[in-house]
XYZ file of C-alpha atoms in Angstrom:
579
model
C 0.000 0.000 0.000
C 2.885 2.369 0.629
C 5.801 3.197 -1.644
C 9.198 4.814 -1.293
C 9.578 8.530 -0.661
C 11.444 9.476 -3.806
C 8.574 8.828 -6.220
C 6.334 11.423 -4.606
C 8.789 14.093 -3.461
C 8.508 15.879 -6.786
C 4.753 16.289 -6.333
C 5.179 17.558 -2.765
C 8.224 19.857 -2.394
C 7.389 20.421 1.254
C 8.025 16.747 1.935
C 11.686 16.707 0.931
C 12.864 18.629 3.939
C 10.695 16.540 6.228
C 11.801 13.282 4.654
C 15.481 14.126 4.996
C 15.003 14.108 8.767
C 12.200 11.581 9.130
C 12.908 8.614 6.932
C 15.107 5.887 8.289
C 15.389 2.213 7.269
C 12.844 0.249 9.315
C 15.449 -1.616 11.345
C 13.603 -1.227 14.630
C 10.408 0.124 16.033
C 10.748 3.734 17.095
C 8.493 6.620 17.860
C 8.717 9.857 15.923
C 8.330 13.312 17.310
C 7.753 16.035 14.782
C 8.802 19.446 16.037
C 8.474 22.769 14.282
C 10.400 25.612 15.866
C 9.872 29.223 14.928
C 12.664 31.763 15.190
C 10.910 34.698 16.792
C 13.902 37.024 17.025
C 12.959 38.823 13.834
C 9.243 38.855 12.915
C 9.024 35.152 13.743
C 11.808 34.401 11.240
C 11.422 31.174 9.330
C 9.869 27.890 10.221
C 12.432 25.136 10.285
C 11.240 21.554 10.075
C 13.005 19.245 12.499
C 12.084 15.730 13.402
C 13.606 13.493 15.990
C 13.355 9.781 16.629
C 13.283 8.754 20.244
C 12.225 5.898 22.440
C 10.705 8.194 25.050
C 9.793 11.801 25.662
C 12.528 13.794 27.414
C 11.604 14.384 31.055
C 10.035 17.738 31.758
C 8.568 19.293 34.855
C 4.868 20.095 34.812
C 3.316 22.004 37.682
C -0.457 22.496 37.558
C -2.454 24.788 39.816
C -5.150 22.671 41.489
C -7.791 24.111 43.806
C -8.205 22.808 47.331
C -11.988 22.590 47.043
C -14.754 22.759 44.471
C -16.847 25.902 44.217
C -20.334 25.347 42.835
C -22.167 27.685 40.495
C -25.740 28.708 41.295
C -27.078 26.230 38.708
C -24.968 23.388 40.109
C -26.177 24.206 43.608
C -29.813 24.015 42.408
C -29.215 20.681 40.662
C -27.468 19.057 43.609
C -30.110 20.357 46.035
C -32.825 18.849 43.847
C -31.040 15.481 43.848
C -30.541 15.510 47.625
C -34.184 16.493 48.146
C -35.174 13.504 46.000
C -33.246 11.246 48.381
C -35.029 12.730 51.390
C -38.458 12.650 49.738
C -38.255 8.899 49.044
C -36.089 8.024 52.084
C -33.364 6.667 49.806
C -30.027 5.636 51.282
C -28.122 6.378 48.121
C -24.789 8.164 47.902
C -24.627 10.551 44.969
C -21.237 11.262 43.411
C -20.248 13.385 40.449
C -17.676 11.408 38.507
C -14.876 12.095 36.083
C -14.271 15.178 33.979
C -16.460 17.610 35.898
C -14.447 17.023 39.098
C -11.154 17.368 37.222
C -12.160 20.583 35.470
C -13.617 22.191 38.600
C -10.378 21.486 40.496
C -8.516 23.145 37.616
C -10.762 26.190 37.913
C -12.492 25.542 34.582
C -16.187 25.606 33.769
C -17.739 22.251 32.935
C -21.303 21.507 31.862
C -20.943 17.731 31.592
C -22.258 16.324 34.880
C -22.228 12.548 35.357
C -23.852 11.265 38.548
C -22.698 7.855 39.848
C -25.100 5.943 42.142
C -23.979 3.315 44.622
C -27.126 1.182 44.973
C -29.532 1.775 42.077
C -29.635 2.042 38.302
C -29.465 5.444 36.678
C -32.856 5.122 34.996
C -34.483 4.199 38.323
C -33.087 7.263 40.102
C -33.839 9.612 37.196
C -37.457 8.447 37.359
C -37.488 9.262 41.097
C -36.199 12.765 40.354
C -39.012 13.318 37.848
C -41.581 12.034 40.358
C -40.198 14.307 43.072
C -40.418 17.378 40.834
C -43.982 16.485 39.882
C -45.004 15.892 43.517
C -43.620 19.233 44.679
C -45.104 21.208 41.816
C -41.713 22.166 40.398
C -40.989 22.338 36.697
C -40.749 18.847 35.237
C -37.496 17.943 33.448
C -37.604 19.003 29.789
C -35.968 15.822 28.569
C -35.471 12.239 29.669
C -33.975 9.201 27.967
C -32.057 5.964 28.446
C -28.994 4.915 26.430
C -28.665 1.117 26.604
C -25.385 -0.674 27.130
C -23.554 -2.238 24.156
C -20.812 -4.574 25.441
C -19.740 -5.576 21.921
C -18.602 -1.989 21.399
C -17.141 -1.623 24.930
C -20.165 0.411 26.064
C -20.794 -1.504 29.276
C -23.153 0.787 31.173
C -26.759 1.785 30.737
C -26.996 5.559 31.053
C -30.053 7.638 31.902
C -29.997 11.279 30.840
C -32.194 14.116 32.049
C -32.286 17.883 31.566
C -32.411 19.821 34.844
C -32.223 23.610 35.039
C -31.086 23.735 31.389
C -28.215 21.262 31.904
C -28.152 17.655 30.751
C -27.292 15.265 33.582
C -26.259 11.625 33.120
C -27.023 9.001 35.760
C -25.145 5.675 35.968
C -24.551 3.113 38.671
C -21.150 2.470 40.204
C -19.859 -0.670 38.589
C -17.420 -3.486 38.889
C -16.595 -5.811 36.012
C -15.860 -9.536 36.222
C -14.271 -11.245 33.242
C -14.530 -14.930 32.358
C -11.392 -16.719 31.185
C -12.318 -16.768 27.492
C -14.164 -13.471 27.066
C -13.276 -9.798 27.035
C -16.940 -8.851 27.576
C -17.449 -8.416 31.321
C -20.262 -9.401 33.604
C -21.449 -6.186 35.252
C -22.405 -5.834 38.903
C -22.815 -3.006 41.372
C -19.432 -1.989 42.701
C -18.030 0.201 45.414
C -16.837 3.718 44.681
C -13.250 2.500 44.991
C -13.813 -0.355 42.533
C -15.429 2.080 40.118
C -12.544 4.543 40.441
C -10.006 1.884 39.520
C -12.032 0.945 36.425
C -11.840 4.522 35.092
C -9.699 5.385 32.076
C -7.234 7.753 33.781
C -6.366 8.687 37.344
C -7.192 12.355 36.670
C -10.674 11.192 35.622
C -11.150 8.833 38.587
C -11.948 11.583 41.113
C -15.400 11.846 42.688
C -17.283 14.741 44.198
C -19.509 13.321 46.942
C -22.717 15.392 46.786
C -23.928 14.010 50.133
C -20.814 15.245 51.976
C -19.734 18.076 49.608
C -16.220 16.637 49.419
C -13.718 15.424 46.818
C -12.810 11.729 46.964
C -9.498 10.495 45.520
C -10.002 6.756 45.915
C -7.047 5.655 43.774
C -4.778 7.718 46.007
C -3.065 9.440 43.095
C -5.690 11.309 41.061
C -4.965 14.716 42.590
C -1.208 14.127 42.600
C -1.210 13.206 38.902
C -3.358 16.241 38.189
C -0.888 18.507 39.994
C 2.094 16.988 38.162
C 0.441 16.837 34.741
C 0.596 13.062 34.279
C -1.575 10.870 32.080
C -1.692 7.530 33.915
C -4.216 4.691 34.150
C -5.420 3.550 37.606
C -4.785 -0.123 36.750
C -2.052 -1.534 34.469
C -2.515 0.263 31.140
C -2.831 -2.770 28.874
C -5.684 -4.180 30.982
C -7.332 -0.760 31.045
C -7.063 -0.381 27.259
C -8.247 -3.894 26.491
C -11.265 -3.256 28.723
C -12.176 -0.305 26.474
C -9.664 0.397 23.663
C -11.155 3.838 23.056
C -9.318 4.857 26.232
C -6.122 4.951 24.157
C -7.510 7.858 22.150
C -8.932 9.500 25.253
C -5.514 9.349 26.916
C -3.987 11.024 23.861
C -6.723 13.652 23.743
C -6.406 14.607 27.398
C -2.615 14.574 27.199
C -2.749 17.016 24.291
C -5.570 19.146 25.714
C -3.845 19.781 29.038
C -0.258 19.449 27.744
C 0.271 16.599 30.216
C 2.909 13.869 29.942
C 1.905 10.384 28.795
C 3.200 7.705 31.148
C 5.861 5.504 29.509
C 4.100 2.247 30.393
C 0.889 3.715 29.001
C 2.633 4.470 25.697
C 4.058 0.965 25.438
C 0.625 -0.532 26.023
C -1.050 1.837 23.540
C 1.430 0.875 20.806
C 1.158 -2.875 21.449
C -0.263 -5.062 18.699
C -2.886 -6.500 21.033
C -4.302 -3.097 21.961
C -4.191 -1.834 18.368
C -6.056 -4.922 17.193
C -8.681 -4.387 19.901
C -9.072 -0.721 18.930
C -9.626 -1.717 15.296
C -12.041 -4.552 16.079
C -14.031 -3.571 19.182
C -14.690 0.153 18.899
C -17.283 1.573 16.542
C -15.943 3.964 13.938
C -18.419 6.573 15.217
C -16.744 6.584 18.641
C -13.311 6.772 17.047
C -14.455 9.646 14.839
C -15.869 11.555 17.792
C -12.552 11.360 19.658
C -10.563 12.409 16.582
C -12.885 15.340 15.930
C -12.445 16.508 19.518
C -8.668 16.365 19.028
C -8.694 18.157 15.684
C -11.014 20.909 16.914
C -9.209 21.172 20.257
C -6.455 23.474 21.461
C -3.532 21.133 20.629
C -4.332 19.176 17.438
C -0.675 18.879 16.398
C 0.363 17.364 19.711
C -2.525 14.893 19.525
C -1.672 13.781 15.976
C 2.007 13.548 16.889
C 1.105 11.120 19.673
C -1.069 9.109 17.283
C 1.839 8.846 14.844
C 4.409 8.099 17.534
C 2.269 5.293 18.940
C 1.793 3.841 15.419
C -1.970 4.310 15.596
C -2.409 6.527 12.530
C -3.503 3.826 10.089
C -5.661 2.170 12.732
C -7.576 5.415 13.150
C -7.471 6.697 9.569
C -8.068 3.328 7.960
C -7.673 3.232 4.170
C -9.664 1.117 1.699
C -7.893 -2.068 0.503
C -6.773 -0.722 -2.889
C -5.747 2.874 -3.527
C -4.092 4.694 -6.447
C -1.403 5.888 -6.357
C -0.066 3.858 -3.461
C 0.291 5.798 -0.230
C 3.739 7.120 0.559
C 5.821 5.307 3.177
C 5.863 7.555 6.232
C 2.872 9.527 4.922
C 1.500 9.896 8.455
C 4.553 11.988 9.343
C 3.884 14.315 6.439
C 0.230 14.589 7.435
C 1.267 15.798 10.877
C 3.862 18.140 9.371
C 1.281 19.814 7.135
C -1.100 20.114 10.073
C 1.671 21.715 12.119
C 2.483 24.220 9.377
C -1.205 25.103 8.898
C -1.677 25.472 12.662
C 1.279 27.855 13.016
C 0.312 29.835 9.934
C -3.226 30.238 11.275
C -1.829 31.643 14.521
C 0.253 34.152 12.553
C -2.659 35.206 10.358
C -4.995 35.396 13.349
C -7.478 32.734 14.395
C -10.315 35.269 14.263
C -10.003 35.269 10.460
C -11.805 31.912 10.512
C -14.895 30.704 12.341
C -14.908 27.492 14.381
C -15.991 25.254 11.521
C -13.476 26.787 9.128
C -10.654 26.275 11.635
C -11.684 22.680 12.233
C -11.936 21.754 8.559
C -8.750 23.648 7.680
C -6.932 21.268 10.027
C -8.458 18.236 8.343
C -7.586 19.698 4.928
C -3.958 20.113 6.008
C -3.807 16.724 7.727
C -5.033 14.894 4.613
C -3.076 17.016 2.147
C -0.430 14.340 1.346
C -3.042 11.980 -0.095
C -5.356 14.549 -1.648
C -4.781 12.971 -5.101
C -5.171 9.372 -3.897
C -8.320 7.536 -4.988
C -10.082 4.200 -4.602
C -12.847 2.532 -6.585
C -16.322 2.175 -5.123
C -18.644 -0.782 -5.745
C -19.527 0.597 -9.180
C -15.888 1.019 -10.185
C -15.988 4.808 -9.902
C -12.840 6.524 -8.656
C -13.456 8.335 -5.360
C -10.966 10.443 -3.342
C -9.590 8.531 -0.358
C -10.443 11.553 1.787
C -14.106 10.671 1.261
C -13.506 7.159 2.623
C -11.550 8.511 5.584
C -14.351 10.820 6.653
C -17.347 8.649 5.897
C -16.054 5.132 6.660
C -13.000 5.430 8.922
C -14.372 8.252 11.089
C -18.106 8.118 10.293
C -18.267 11.898 10.147
C -20.950 13.795 8.282
C -20.877 13.832 4.489
C -20.682 17.627 4.370
C -17.289 17.557 6.129
C -15.934 15.165 3.498
C -17.330 17.267 0.654
C -15.893 20.483 2.048
C -12.379 19.095 2.515
C -12.430 17.456 -0.920
C -13.568 20.759 -2.446
C -10.725 22.574 -0.695
C -8.232 20.076 -2.118
C -9.895 20.272 -5.539
C -9.447 24.044 -5.920
C -5.847 24.257 -4.699
C -4.298 24.150 -8.169
C -6.628 26.909 -9.327
C -5.746 29.068 -6.344
C -2.035 28.449 -6.900
C -2.377 29.607 -10.513
C -4.103 32.847 -9.419
C -1.900 33.807 -6.469
C 0.848 35.447 -8.618
C -1.719 37.706 -10.289
C -3.516 38.477 -7.039
C -0.370 39.647 -5.260
C 1.455 41.276 -8.214
C 0.920 42.712 -11.672
C 1.483 39.377 -13.409
C -0.947 38.382 -16.145
C -3.215 35.473 -15.352
C -1.836 32.220 -16.715
C -4.733 29.897 -17.449
C -4.348 26.138 -17.603
C -7.004 24.931 -20.019
C -7.575 21.845 -17.906
C -8.372 23.897 -14.806
C -11.032 26.288 -16.108
C -14.186 25.752 -18.135
C -14.318 26.576 -21.839
C -17.037 29.171 -21.208
C -14.312 31.631 -20.165
C -12.877 32.047 -23.661
C -14.841 35.259 -24.265
C -13.523 36.984 -21.138
C -11.380 40.076 -21.865
C -7.846 39.968 -20.447
C -8.458 42.998 -18.207
C -11.332 41.234 -16.475
C -9.917 37.727 -16.459
C -8.567 37.853 -12.880
C -11.882 38.992 -11.419
C -13.858 36.462 -13.444
C -11.645 33.493 -12.677
C -11.394 34.377 -8.991
C -15.147 34.884 -8.853
C -15.804 31.454 -10.335
C -13.321 29.938 -7.910
C -14.971 31.523 -4.868
C -18.403 30.434 -6.073
C -17.017 26.914 -6.196
C -15.608 26.888 -2.652
C -17.929 29.509 -1.118
C -17.322 30.524 2.529
C -14.283 28.232 2.783
C -12.247 30.224 0.258
C -9.981 31.634 2.959
C -9.265 28.082 4.128
C -8.376 27.071 0.555
C -6.132 30.133 0.298
C -4.453 29.209 3.583
C -3.684 25.675 2.391
C -2.541 27.002 -0.995
C 0.070 29.213 0.632
C 1.642 26.088 2.153
C 2.206 24.763 -1.379
C 3.417 28.060 -2.872
C 5.586 28.426 -4.855
C 4.750 25.264 -6.727
C 8.247 24.763 -8.135
C 11.197 25.196 -5.797
C 14.828 24.172 -6.045
C 15.446 21.237 -3.709
C 18.344 22.808 -1.863
C 18.692 23.542 1.813
C 18.548 27.305 1.332
C 15.447 27.179 -0.819
C 13.793 24.773 1.567
C 14.506 27.115 4.438
C 12.889 29.875 2.441
C 9.902 27.606 1.799
C 9.238 27.538 5.520
C 9.313 31.293 6.060
C 6.000 31.576 7.832
C 6.035 35.344 8.058
C 6.333 35.585 4.251
C 3.515 33.079 3.843
C 1.424 35.155 6.216
C 2.148 38.210 4.054
C 1.231 36.216 0.944
C -2.106 35.204 2.458
C -2.908 38.760 3.552
C -1.999 40.225 0.159
C -4.134 37.703 -1.735
C -7.029 38.149 0.688
C -6.903 41.939 0.306
C -6.804 41.625 -3.470
C -9.889 39.413 -3.499
C -11.709 41.800 -1.182
C -10.663 44.759 -3.342
C -12.121 42.982 -6.364
C -15.420 42.973 -4.472
C -15.703 39.194 -4.523
C -16.279 38.339 -0.881
C -19.593 36.440 -0.723
C -19.753 36.395 -4.539
C -21.370 32.951 -4.207
C -24.561 34.760 -3.193
C -24.559 36.758 -6.444
C -27.835 36.217 -8.319
C -27.625 35.928 -12.130
C -28.907 38.939 -14.042
C -30.427 36.673 -16.690
C -32.402 33.522 -15.954
C -32.824 30.362 -17.978
C -36.145 31.457 -19.465
C -34.573 34.637 -20.851
C -31.755 32.587 -22.373
C -34.254 30.234 -24.053
C -36.123 33.243 -25.516
C -32.941 34.688 -27.042
C -31.881 31.311 -28.440
C -35.474 30.509 -29.474
C -35.436 27.207 -27.616
C -38.497 25.361 -26.357
C -36.701 23.507 -23.553
C -33.515 23.726 -21.542
C -30.416 21.604 -21.910
C -26.627 21.770 -22.274
C -26.754 24.886 -24.453
C -28.710 26.807 -21.818
C -26.257 25.717 -19.097
C -23.361 26.786 -21.300
C -24.837 30.240 -21.747
C -25.583 30.540 -18.049
C -21.826 30.212 -17.419
C -21.012 32.703 -20.187
C -23.470 35.243 -18.806
C -22.183 34.793 -15.282
C -18.673 35.443 -16.614
C -19.958 38.622 -18.273
C -21.638 39.670 -15.034
C -18.403 39.144 -13.076
C -16.477 41.115 -15.697
C -19.049 43.946 -15.544
C -20.007 44.303 -11.858
C -22.086 47.417 -12.609
C -23.807 45.911 -15.630
C -27.587 45.629 -15.952
C -29.766 42.746 -17.107
C -30.568 44.627 -20.344
C -26.857 45.117 -21.093
C -26.199 41.467 -20.365
C -28.943 40.323 -22.756
C -27.714 42.739 -25.435
C -24.212 41.254 -25.142
C -25.642 37.759 -25.404
C -27.626 38.606 -28.553
C -24.591 40.232 -30.157
C -22.287 37.317 -29.288
C -24.861 34.772 -30.449
C -25.297 36.500 -33.824
C -21.525 36.634 -34.350
C -21.255 32.906 -33.760
C -24.101 32.167 -36.146
C -22.353 34.165 -38.878
C -19.078 32.312 -38.268
C -20.729 28.901 -38.586
């Protein structure tokens, strides 16, 4: 499936510098760390690609500020009071504990709206029903939502979860659990467990903390949750391989939390995560939807590069981003390293340009577009033998993300060559150089003076609100032809110059008055075209003229519908005479 580096370097100049550091004969299993450093002494200087190969992360000291106690918001106080009043109303001897991420985030001084309540002696659905009955009996507002999510042991979803909306927050209710495994099965038999047993079955020590609502106190039942939080460590309560085989998705959660908080992954945890047994379990036991959700949280999070670097270093990339059996051309050996490198470059360039230039969805999909850039031209055949971009498979099959995400990223990749051909004219006085294979034949009647506005307008109508993302990715590939020497490669990574290139092209497009040109309504409709051509029905000729008239409209931004029709009649008559 993967081929040597040399055959694809020419198509991806950016890769040569990376490959010179990254590629080594596969004589032993190693982990890669991809590091981009920016020289900030003079306007951020140039970006220099460096990659190191190491067996373990160099030791570093992490000190995290952790609060001594949890301070509740007014809404949290109302919710917990309601739950305690439910206990009193029904004389229940149940201990209520908030579990996991909420406790961690509150101790870190962060807001959290994800409240999971663990119950020591009843099922979540049973207690949620009691809460609803209590609210009804006391005349308070009934919960606006209630549901039960069943367990699914085959997909490592071992607990039934009840969910209810109280005071505008969704609350999950589950029972404390302990899991017993038979000798020949990885699917456990569930039973009620103690709080300590439940804590040790959690994914990470920093997520094993409880807040006891009955006593208003934090419980660290593994004895190291708070310590690991203070020292920024990602550690499992039980031996990591057992923890990961219990639920292999915990591998990705460990990576996500390590990246999100910039915490250190425990060495034993990394060995377990990279083991063949755990990787096989991740591929076989976890639904692609759950994998996709974790990846999307990483990509849209605050440290996507660190997360993807961990995924590469732990040799999980092709487990997560699974490819179809046959692809063309074959995927480059070490491609996952290049994916991370492009993501890193796009991330840093976005910070230089200013994150506010893009909305949340544009930032998220720009990261996917950069991550999948090395195999943007790779295809596979569907059941009907049609060639489909591999990116489509990655989104829709490997990650089970929505189709619109796949379409947007594929569209970004599709317009890159067009953008690259326009950048010289947008940022300088160069004439537009048109590749006949890139643009439609309907543009042949466009005057040279208007060609830049017309071609850019068509391009923006093709990519719509993601045109700035496409421009961002294009700048990573510009210039398209560079001399493969160290000096030129250093120049290729000058992020400040790429920032200037992006800004200049963006200003030029705005100056042309093309922002939101995709909302431009045609001056002439299909019926008018049919009248001029004396046609009784539409068809290819009408569609052809629609493109021609749109080109005229882009070339004449102040033109009227009457002028547009007059031009059409004149052009049509000329063609008739020439035939």
